[in-house]
XYZ file of C-alpha atoms in Angstrom:
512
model
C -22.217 -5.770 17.445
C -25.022 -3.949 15.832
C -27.919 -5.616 14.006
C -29.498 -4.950 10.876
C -32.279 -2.494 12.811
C -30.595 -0.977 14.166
C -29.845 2.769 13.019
C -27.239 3.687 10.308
C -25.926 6.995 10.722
C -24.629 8.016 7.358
C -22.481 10.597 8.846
C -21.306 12.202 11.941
C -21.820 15.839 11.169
C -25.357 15.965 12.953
C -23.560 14.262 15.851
C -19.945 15.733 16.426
C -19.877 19.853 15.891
C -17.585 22.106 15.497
C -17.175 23.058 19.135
C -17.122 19.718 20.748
C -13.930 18.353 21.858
C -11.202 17.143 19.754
C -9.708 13.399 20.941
C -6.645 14.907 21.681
C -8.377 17.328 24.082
C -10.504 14.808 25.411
C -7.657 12.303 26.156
C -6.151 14.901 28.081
C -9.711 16.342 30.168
C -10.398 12.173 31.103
C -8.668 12.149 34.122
C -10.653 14.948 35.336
C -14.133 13.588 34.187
C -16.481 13.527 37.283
C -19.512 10.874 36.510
C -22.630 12.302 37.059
C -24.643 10.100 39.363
C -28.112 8.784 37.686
C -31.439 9.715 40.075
C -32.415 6.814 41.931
C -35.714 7.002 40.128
C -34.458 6.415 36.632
C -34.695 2.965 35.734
C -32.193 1.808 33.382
C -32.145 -1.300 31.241
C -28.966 -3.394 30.854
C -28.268 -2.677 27.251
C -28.417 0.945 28.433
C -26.172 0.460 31.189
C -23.995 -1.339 29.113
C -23.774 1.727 26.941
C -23.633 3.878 29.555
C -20.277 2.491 30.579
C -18.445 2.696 27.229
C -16.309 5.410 27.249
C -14.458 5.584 24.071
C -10.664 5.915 23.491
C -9.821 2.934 26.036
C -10.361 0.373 24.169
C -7.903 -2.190 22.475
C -7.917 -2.282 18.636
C -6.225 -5.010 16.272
C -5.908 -3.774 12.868
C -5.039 -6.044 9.661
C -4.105 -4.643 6.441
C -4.589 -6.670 2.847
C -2.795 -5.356 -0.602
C -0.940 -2.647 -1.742
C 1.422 -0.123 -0.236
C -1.307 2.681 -0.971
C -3.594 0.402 1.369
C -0.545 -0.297 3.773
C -0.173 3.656 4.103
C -3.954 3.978 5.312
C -3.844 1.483 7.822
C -0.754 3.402 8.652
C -2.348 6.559 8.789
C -5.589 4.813 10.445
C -3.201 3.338 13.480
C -1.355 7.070 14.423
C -4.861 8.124 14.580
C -6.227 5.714 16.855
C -3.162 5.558 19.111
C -3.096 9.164 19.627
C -6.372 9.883 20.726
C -5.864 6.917 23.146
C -6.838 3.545 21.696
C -4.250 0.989 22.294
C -3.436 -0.701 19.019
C -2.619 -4.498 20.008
C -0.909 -7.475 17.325
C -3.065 -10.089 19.539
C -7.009 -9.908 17.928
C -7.795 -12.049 20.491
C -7.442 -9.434 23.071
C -8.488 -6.802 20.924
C -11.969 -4.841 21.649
C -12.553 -4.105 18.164
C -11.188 -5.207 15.062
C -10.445 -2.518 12.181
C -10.141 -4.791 8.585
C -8.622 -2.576 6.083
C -10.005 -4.404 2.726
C -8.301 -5.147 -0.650
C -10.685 -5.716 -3.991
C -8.361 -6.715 -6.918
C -8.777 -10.142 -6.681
C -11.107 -12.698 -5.145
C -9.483 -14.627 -2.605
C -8.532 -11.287 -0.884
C -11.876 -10.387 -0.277
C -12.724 -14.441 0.399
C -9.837 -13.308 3.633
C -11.984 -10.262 4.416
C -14.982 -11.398 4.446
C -14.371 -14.328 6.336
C -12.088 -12.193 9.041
C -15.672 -10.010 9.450
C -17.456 -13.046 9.885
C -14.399 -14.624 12.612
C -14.412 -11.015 14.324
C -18.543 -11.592 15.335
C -18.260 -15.268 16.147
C -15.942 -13.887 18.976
C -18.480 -11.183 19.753
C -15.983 -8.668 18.735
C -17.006 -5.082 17.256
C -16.054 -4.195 13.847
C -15.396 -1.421 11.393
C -14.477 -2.185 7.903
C -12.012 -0.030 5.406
C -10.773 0.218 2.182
C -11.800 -1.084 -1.094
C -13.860 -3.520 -0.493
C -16.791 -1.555 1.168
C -15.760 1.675 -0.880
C -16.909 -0.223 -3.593
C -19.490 -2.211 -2.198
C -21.229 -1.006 0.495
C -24.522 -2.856 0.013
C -23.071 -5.942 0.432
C -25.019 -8.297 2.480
C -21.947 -9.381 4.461
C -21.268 -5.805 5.388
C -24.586 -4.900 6.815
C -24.692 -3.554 9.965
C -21.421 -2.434 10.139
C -19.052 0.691 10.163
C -17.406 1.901 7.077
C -14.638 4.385 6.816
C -13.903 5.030 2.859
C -10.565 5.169 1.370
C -10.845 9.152 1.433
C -12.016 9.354 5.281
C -9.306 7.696 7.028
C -8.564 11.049 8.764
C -12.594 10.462 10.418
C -11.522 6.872 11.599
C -11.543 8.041 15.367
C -15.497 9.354 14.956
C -16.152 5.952 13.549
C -14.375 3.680 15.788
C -15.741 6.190 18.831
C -19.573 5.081 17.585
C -18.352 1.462 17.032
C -17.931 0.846 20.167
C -20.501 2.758 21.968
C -22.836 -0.120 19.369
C -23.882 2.346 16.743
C -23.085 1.830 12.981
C -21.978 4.515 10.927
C -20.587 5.366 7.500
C -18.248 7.777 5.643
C -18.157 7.127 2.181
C -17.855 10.689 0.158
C -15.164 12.310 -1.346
C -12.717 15.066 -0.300
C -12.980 18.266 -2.528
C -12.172 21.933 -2.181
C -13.562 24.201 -5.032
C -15.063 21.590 -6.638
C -12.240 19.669 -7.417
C -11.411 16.172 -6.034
C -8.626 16.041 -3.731
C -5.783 13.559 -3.349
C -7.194 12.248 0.234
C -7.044 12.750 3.734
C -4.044 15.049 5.029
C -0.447 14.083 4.703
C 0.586 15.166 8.440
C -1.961 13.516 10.024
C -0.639 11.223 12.821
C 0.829 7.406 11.788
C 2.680 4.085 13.106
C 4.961 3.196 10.382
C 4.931 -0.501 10.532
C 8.713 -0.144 9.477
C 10.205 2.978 11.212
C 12.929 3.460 8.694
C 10.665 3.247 5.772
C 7.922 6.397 4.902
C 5.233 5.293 2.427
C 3.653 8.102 0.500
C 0.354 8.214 -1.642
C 1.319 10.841 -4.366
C -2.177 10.184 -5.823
C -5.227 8.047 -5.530
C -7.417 6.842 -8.459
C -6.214 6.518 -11.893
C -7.164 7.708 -15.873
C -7.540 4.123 -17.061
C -10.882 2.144 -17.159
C -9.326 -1.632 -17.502
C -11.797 -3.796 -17.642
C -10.940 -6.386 -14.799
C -10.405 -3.640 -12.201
C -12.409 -3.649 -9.154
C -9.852 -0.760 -7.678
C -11.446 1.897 -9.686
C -14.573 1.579 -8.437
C -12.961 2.521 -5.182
C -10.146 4.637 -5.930
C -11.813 6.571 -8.711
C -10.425 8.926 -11.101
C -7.154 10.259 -10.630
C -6.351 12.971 -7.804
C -3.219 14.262 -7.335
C -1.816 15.699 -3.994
C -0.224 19.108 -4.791
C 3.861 19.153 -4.758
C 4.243 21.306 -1.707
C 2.305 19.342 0.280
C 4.409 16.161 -0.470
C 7.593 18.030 -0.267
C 6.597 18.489 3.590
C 5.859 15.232 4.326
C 8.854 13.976 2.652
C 11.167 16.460 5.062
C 8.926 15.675 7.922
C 9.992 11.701 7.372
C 13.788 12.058 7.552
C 13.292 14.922 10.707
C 12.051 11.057 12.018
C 14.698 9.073 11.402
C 13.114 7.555 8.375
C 15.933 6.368 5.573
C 13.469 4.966 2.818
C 10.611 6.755 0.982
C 8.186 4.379 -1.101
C 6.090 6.830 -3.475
C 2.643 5.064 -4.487
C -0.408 5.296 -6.093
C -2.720 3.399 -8.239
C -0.344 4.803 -11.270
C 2.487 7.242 -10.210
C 2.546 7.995 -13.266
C -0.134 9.588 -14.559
C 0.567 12.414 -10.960
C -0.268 15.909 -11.765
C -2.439 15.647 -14.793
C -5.559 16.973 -12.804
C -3.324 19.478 -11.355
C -1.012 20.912 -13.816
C 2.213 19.238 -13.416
C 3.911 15.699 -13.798
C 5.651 12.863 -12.144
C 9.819 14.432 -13.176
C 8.527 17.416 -11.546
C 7.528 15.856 -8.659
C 10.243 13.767 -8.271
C 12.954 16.280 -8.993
C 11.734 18.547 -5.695
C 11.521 15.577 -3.684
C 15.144 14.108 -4.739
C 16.116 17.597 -3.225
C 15.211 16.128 0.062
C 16.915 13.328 0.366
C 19.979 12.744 2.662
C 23.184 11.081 1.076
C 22.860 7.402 1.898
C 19.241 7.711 1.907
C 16.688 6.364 -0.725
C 13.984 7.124 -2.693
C 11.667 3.864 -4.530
C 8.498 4.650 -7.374
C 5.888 3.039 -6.913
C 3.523 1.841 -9.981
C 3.466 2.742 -13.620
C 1.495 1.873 -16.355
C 2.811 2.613 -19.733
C 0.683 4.501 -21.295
C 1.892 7.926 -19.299
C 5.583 7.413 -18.787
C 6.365 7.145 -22.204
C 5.923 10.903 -22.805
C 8.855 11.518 -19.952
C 11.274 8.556 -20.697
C 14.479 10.658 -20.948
C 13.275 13.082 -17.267
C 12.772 9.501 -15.832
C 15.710 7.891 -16.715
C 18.032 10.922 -15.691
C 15.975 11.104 -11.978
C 16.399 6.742 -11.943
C 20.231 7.252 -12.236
C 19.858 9.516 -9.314
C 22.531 8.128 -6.802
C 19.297 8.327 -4.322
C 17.055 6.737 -6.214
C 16.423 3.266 -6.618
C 17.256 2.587 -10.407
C 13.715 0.269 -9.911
C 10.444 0.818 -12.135
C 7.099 -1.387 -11.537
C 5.917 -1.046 -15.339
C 2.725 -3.768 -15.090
C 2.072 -5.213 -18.866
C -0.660 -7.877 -18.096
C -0.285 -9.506 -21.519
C 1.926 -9.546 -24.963
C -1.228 -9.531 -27.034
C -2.679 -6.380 -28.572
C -5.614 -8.424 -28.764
C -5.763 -9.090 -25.133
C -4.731 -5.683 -24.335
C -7.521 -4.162 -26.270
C -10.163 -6.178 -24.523
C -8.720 -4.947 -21.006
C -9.027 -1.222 -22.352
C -5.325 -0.784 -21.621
C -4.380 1.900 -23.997
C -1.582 0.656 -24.894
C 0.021 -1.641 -27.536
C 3.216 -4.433 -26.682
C 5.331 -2.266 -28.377
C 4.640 1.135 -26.005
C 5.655 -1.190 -23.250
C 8.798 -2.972 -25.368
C 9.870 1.011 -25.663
C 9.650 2.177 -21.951
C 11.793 -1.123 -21.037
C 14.254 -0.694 -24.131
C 14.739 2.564 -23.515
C 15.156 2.559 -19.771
C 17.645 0.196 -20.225
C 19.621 1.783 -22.167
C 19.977 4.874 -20.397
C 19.987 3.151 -16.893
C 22.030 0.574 -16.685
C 21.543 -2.475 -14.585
C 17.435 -0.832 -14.137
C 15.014 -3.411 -12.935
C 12.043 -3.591 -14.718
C 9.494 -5.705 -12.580
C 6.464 -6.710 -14.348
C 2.808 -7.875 -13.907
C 1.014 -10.659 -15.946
C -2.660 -12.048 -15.989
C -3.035 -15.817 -16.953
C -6.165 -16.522 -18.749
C -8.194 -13.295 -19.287
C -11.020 -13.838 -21.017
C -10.852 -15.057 -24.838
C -6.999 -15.202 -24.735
C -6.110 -17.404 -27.078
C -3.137 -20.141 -27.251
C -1.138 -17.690 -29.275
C -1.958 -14.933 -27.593
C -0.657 -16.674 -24.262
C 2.732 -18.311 -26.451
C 3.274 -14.266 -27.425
C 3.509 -13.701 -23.737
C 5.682 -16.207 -22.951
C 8.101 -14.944 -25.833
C 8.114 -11.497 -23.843
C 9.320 -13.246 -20.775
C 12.038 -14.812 -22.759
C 13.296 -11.851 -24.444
C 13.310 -9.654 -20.741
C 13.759 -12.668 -18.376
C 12.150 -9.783 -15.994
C 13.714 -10.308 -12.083
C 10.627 -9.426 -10.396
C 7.438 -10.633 -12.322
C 3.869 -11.181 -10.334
C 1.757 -13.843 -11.766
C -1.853 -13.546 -11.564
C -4.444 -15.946 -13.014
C -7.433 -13.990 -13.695
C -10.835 -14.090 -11.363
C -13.627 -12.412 -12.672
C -14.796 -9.213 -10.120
C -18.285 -9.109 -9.828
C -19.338 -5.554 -11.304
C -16.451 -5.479 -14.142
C -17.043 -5.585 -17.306
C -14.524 -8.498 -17.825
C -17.215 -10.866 -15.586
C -19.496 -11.076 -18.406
C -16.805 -12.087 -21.066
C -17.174 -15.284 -21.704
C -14.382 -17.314 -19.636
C -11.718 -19.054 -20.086
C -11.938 -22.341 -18.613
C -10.323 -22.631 -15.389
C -8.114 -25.803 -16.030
C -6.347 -23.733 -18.680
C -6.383 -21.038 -16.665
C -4.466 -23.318 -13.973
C -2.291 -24.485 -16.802
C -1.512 -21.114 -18.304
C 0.146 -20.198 -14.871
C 1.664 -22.828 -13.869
C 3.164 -22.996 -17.204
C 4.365 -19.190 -17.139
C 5.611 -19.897 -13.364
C 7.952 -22.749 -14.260
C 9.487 -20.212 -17.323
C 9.845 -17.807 -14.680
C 11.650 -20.386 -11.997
C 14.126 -21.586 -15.107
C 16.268 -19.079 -14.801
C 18.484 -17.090 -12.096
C 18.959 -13.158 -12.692
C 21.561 -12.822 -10.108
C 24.284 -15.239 -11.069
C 25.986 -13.169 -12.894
C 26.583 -10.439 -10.092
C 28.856 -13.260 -7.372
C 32.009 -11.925 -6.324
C 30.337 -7.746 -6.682
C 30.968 -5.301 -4.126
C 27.850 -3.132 -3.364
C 26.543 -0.701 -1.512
C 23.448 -1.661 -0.015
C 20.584 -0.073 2.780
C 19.680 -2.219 5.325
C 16.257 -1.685 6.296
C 13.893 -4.985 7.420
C 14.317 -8.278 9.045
C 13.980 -11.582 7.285
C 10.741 -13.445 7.302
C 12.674 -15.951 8.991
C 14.436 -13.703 11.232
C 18.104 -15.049 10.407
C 19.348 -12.270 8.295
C 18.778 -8.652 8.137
C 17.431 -7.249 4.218
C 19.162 -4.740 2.495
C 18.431 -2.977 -1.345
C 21.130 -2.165 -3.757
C 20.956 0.594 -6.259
C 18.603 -1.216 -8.498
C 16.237 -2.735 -5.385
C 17.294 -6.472 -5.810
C 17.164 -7.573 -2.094
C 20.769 -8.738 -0.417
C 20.828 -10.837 2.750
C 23.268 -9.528 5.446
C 24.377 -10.769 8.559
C 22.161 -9.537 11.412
C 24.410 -7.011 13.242
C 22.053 -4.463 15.127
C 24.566 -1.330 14.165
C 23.886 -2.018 10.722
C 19.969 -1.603 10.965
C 19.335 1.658 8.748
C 22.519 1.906 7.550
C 24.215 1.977 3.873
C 26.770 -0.358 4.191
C 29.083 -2.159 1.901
C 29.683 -6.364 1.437
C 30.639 -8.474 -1.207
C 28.271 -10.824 -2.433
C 29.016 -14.478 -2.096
C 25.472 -15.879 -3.148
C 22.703 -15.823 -5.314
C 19.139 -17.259 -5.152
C 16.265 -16.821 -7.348
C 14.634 -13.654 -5.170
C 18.067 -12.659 -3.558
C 21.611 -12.391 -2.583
C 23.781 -12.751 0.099
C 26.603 -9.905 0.891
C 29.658 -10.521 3.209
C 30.381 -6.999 5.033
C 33.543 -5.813 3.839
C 35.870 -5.566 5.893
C 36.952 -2.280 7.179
C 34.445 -0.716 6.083
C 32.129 1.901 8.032
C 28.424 1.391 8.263
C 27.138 5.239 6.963
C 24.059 6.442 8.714
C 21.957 8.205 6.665
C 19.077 9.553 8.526
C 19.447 12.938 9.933
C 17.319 11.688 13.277
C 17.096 8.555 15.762
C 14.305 6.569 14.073
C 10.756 6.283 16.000
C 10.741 3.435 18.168
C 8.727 0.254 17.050
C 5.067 1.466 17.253
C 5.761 4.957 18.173
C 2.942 7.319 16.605
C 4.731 9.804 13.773
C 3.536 13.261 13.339
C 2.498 14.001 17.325
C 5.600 16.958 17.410
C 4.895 18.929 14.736
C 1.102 19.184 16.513
């Protein structure tokens, strides 16, 4: 791998032009390369021999992805890349050539993963190249030096990188994507991808966000909100089900804040896109903070009653004090979010409402942590994430002063046994629902499916019911799940309008 001397090209543009080859024209002239043959008199070293061999494009590549589905669709978009210009993409790192780490920064012991993949990848002599937040943020980090960066907005550049990796030299792409001055949304939406789930298309809508919270490492990243135009999603939505896919995920760092910077808004959005959807098929929002669905409560709860939509909203809340949420910078008050979640279910019935909460931000107080307990109570939310707080070097948050950790560790576990002490699904044992099958288990017994309102059902592993809406009765109820019984004589329904892409099959190559 390449040391600290040697040289860091900041970008490629001095190296790769215009008229030189594009991979997929090169992967198609290699088999009728002819080597040149070096004069006898020219004396060559070993590390230039070495270098002299590489020829990139052959070379295996392991890739592993950390955080959230905006992150998962990068490493998506990163793989279809690398695959089609020749790289073989391989699930064993220890056969890999070069390992790509795709980097998460919200909390600590994500980047404690990264970092100490990076420093696993050179003990094994392995090359590297480094994405996402992490080094978008911090790119002067010691542990980084040395190595090639791609930044969260030049994933479509991560065959230039991963070509220069390899032949030794370190590079890194860390600007933004504009046109006219204005920021754009990101790389291209039909750029090749490997869907790690072939039935299942996730979609950036918009990267960065409007909010300055003061624990948020993302934004330093992500940066203010960019919003890809409607047309362009519209495409890739209909390009998905042409592939077989039966499951869009929208996401961004907040879906809804889309189309402020642009002139529209998430219901318009969504209502073009629910226009593309095959019966039987579904469509699942991503991310919301409250502050900028409140103004479209009645569009949104019209488009969540959409029989293709999942009647699902992520509507994070962090904490039930004002007090707390002014020192995060929120920019909202406990009773905007009490609204959005009153409101929705009202006019959605059955919606779930999952939820996030920090444990121990700095200077929450007793009460301010017994007021968010009371919230829990009232909603008894279904799908809550439970974060204690770390401190991210570089927020503002990190120079509050702290909590003390055993609280902290108290606070949690405290809010985790409320959670555990009760069962949201009991009450739904003996229903008959229509449900989309769509993953495997973790433990590889039972196949998953979603209902209308995204609760997860267990199903009996039948292939012919992979990516299909079918019907069962459920007959059990966990904490995180059910279990449905097919019923009997009823059809599986397909819902895609094309055989799905096989199992590591690289999206997009057709329509180029």
């Amino acid at each position: 791998m390449p040391s600290a001397c040697d040289p860091v090209i900041e970008d490629i543009e001095d190296m790769v032009s215009s008229t030189d080859p594009t991979p997929h024209e090169r992967q198609s002239a290699r088999k009728n390369i002819v080597p040149r043959p070096k004069k006898k008199k020219e004396l060559l070293n070993d590390e230039e021999l070495q270098a002299d061999s590489v020829i990139p494009g052959m070379q295996k590549i392991w890739m592993k992805t950390w955080g959230c589905s905006h992150n998962n669709s990068d490493g998506e978009y990163m793989a279809g890349q690398l695959a089609a210009s020749g790289y073989k993409m391989t699930d064993d790192p220890a056969e890999a050539d070069l390992w790509l780490l795709n980097s998460c920064t919200v909390k600590n012991p994500a980047e404690d993963h990264f970092r100490n993949s990076i420093k696993k990848a050179q003990e094994q002599e392995k090359k590297v190249v480094v994405a996402g937040c992490v080094p978008q943020a911090q790119p002067r980090m010691d542990y980084l030096k040395g190595l090639s960066i791609i930044g969260v907005q030049q994933i479509d550049r991560v065959v230039e990188v991963v070509d220069e990796a390899v032949k030794g030299h370190s590079v890194r792409l860390l600007g933004q994507k504009k046109e006219g001055g204005r920021r754009l949304g990101g790389a291209r939406l039909d750029l090749p991808k490997i869907r790690k789930n072939p039935l299942i298309e996730i979609i950036s809508i918009n990267t960065g966000c409007l909010n300055a919270c003061t624990y948020c490492k993302t934004k330093h990243a992500r940066g203010d909100l960019a919003s890809y135009p409607i047309e362009e999603l519209v495409k890739r939505v209909r390009q998905s089900f042409q592939e077989g896919v039966c499951e869009i995920w929208l996401t961004s760092e907040d879906t809804g804040a889309y189309g402020r910077d642009i002139g529209t808004d998430l219901p318009t959005l969504l209502w073009r896109l629910v226009e593309q959807i095959p019966d039987g098929a579904m469509l699942r929002l991503g991310m919301t903070n409250p502050p900028y669905i409140l103004e479209h409560l009645g569009e949104m709860a019209k488009i969540l009653n959409h029989p293709r939509v999942y009647a699902f909203l992520h509507v994070p809340v962090q904490s039930a004090s004002d007090s707390v949420l002014m020192d995060m910078k929120r920019e909202y008050c406990i009773d905007d979010f009490k609204r959005v979640v009153d409101f929705l279910k009202e006019r959605v019935p059955g919606v779930t409402i999952a939820t996030d909460i920090i444990c121990g931000f700095p200077g929450e107080t007793e009460e301010d942590f017994q007021e968010t307990l009371e919230l829990v109570k009232l909603y008894r939310f279904p799908s809550l994430f439970i974060n204690q707080f770390y401190p991210r070097p570089g927020t503002p948050a990190a120079k509050m002063e702290q909590v003390p950790a055993q609280v902290k560790k108290q606070r949690t576990r405290e809010l985790s046994q409320l959670f555990h002490s009760y069962n949201p699904y009991d009450h739904k044992v003996g229903e008959m629902q229509h449900v989309l099958v769509t993953e495997e288990s973790f433990d590889a017994q039972y196949y998953v499916a979603h209902n209308k309102f995204y609760e997860q059902v267990l199903v009996p592993k039948k292939v012919e019911f992979k990516g299909k809406m079918i019907e069962v009765e459920i007959y059990e109820a966990g904490k995180h799940f059910m279990k449905g019984r097919p019923v009997e004589d009823s059809k599986p329904f397909n819902p895609s309008i094309a055989a799905p892409l096989q199992q590591g099959e690289v999206s997009g190559l057709i329509q180029q």
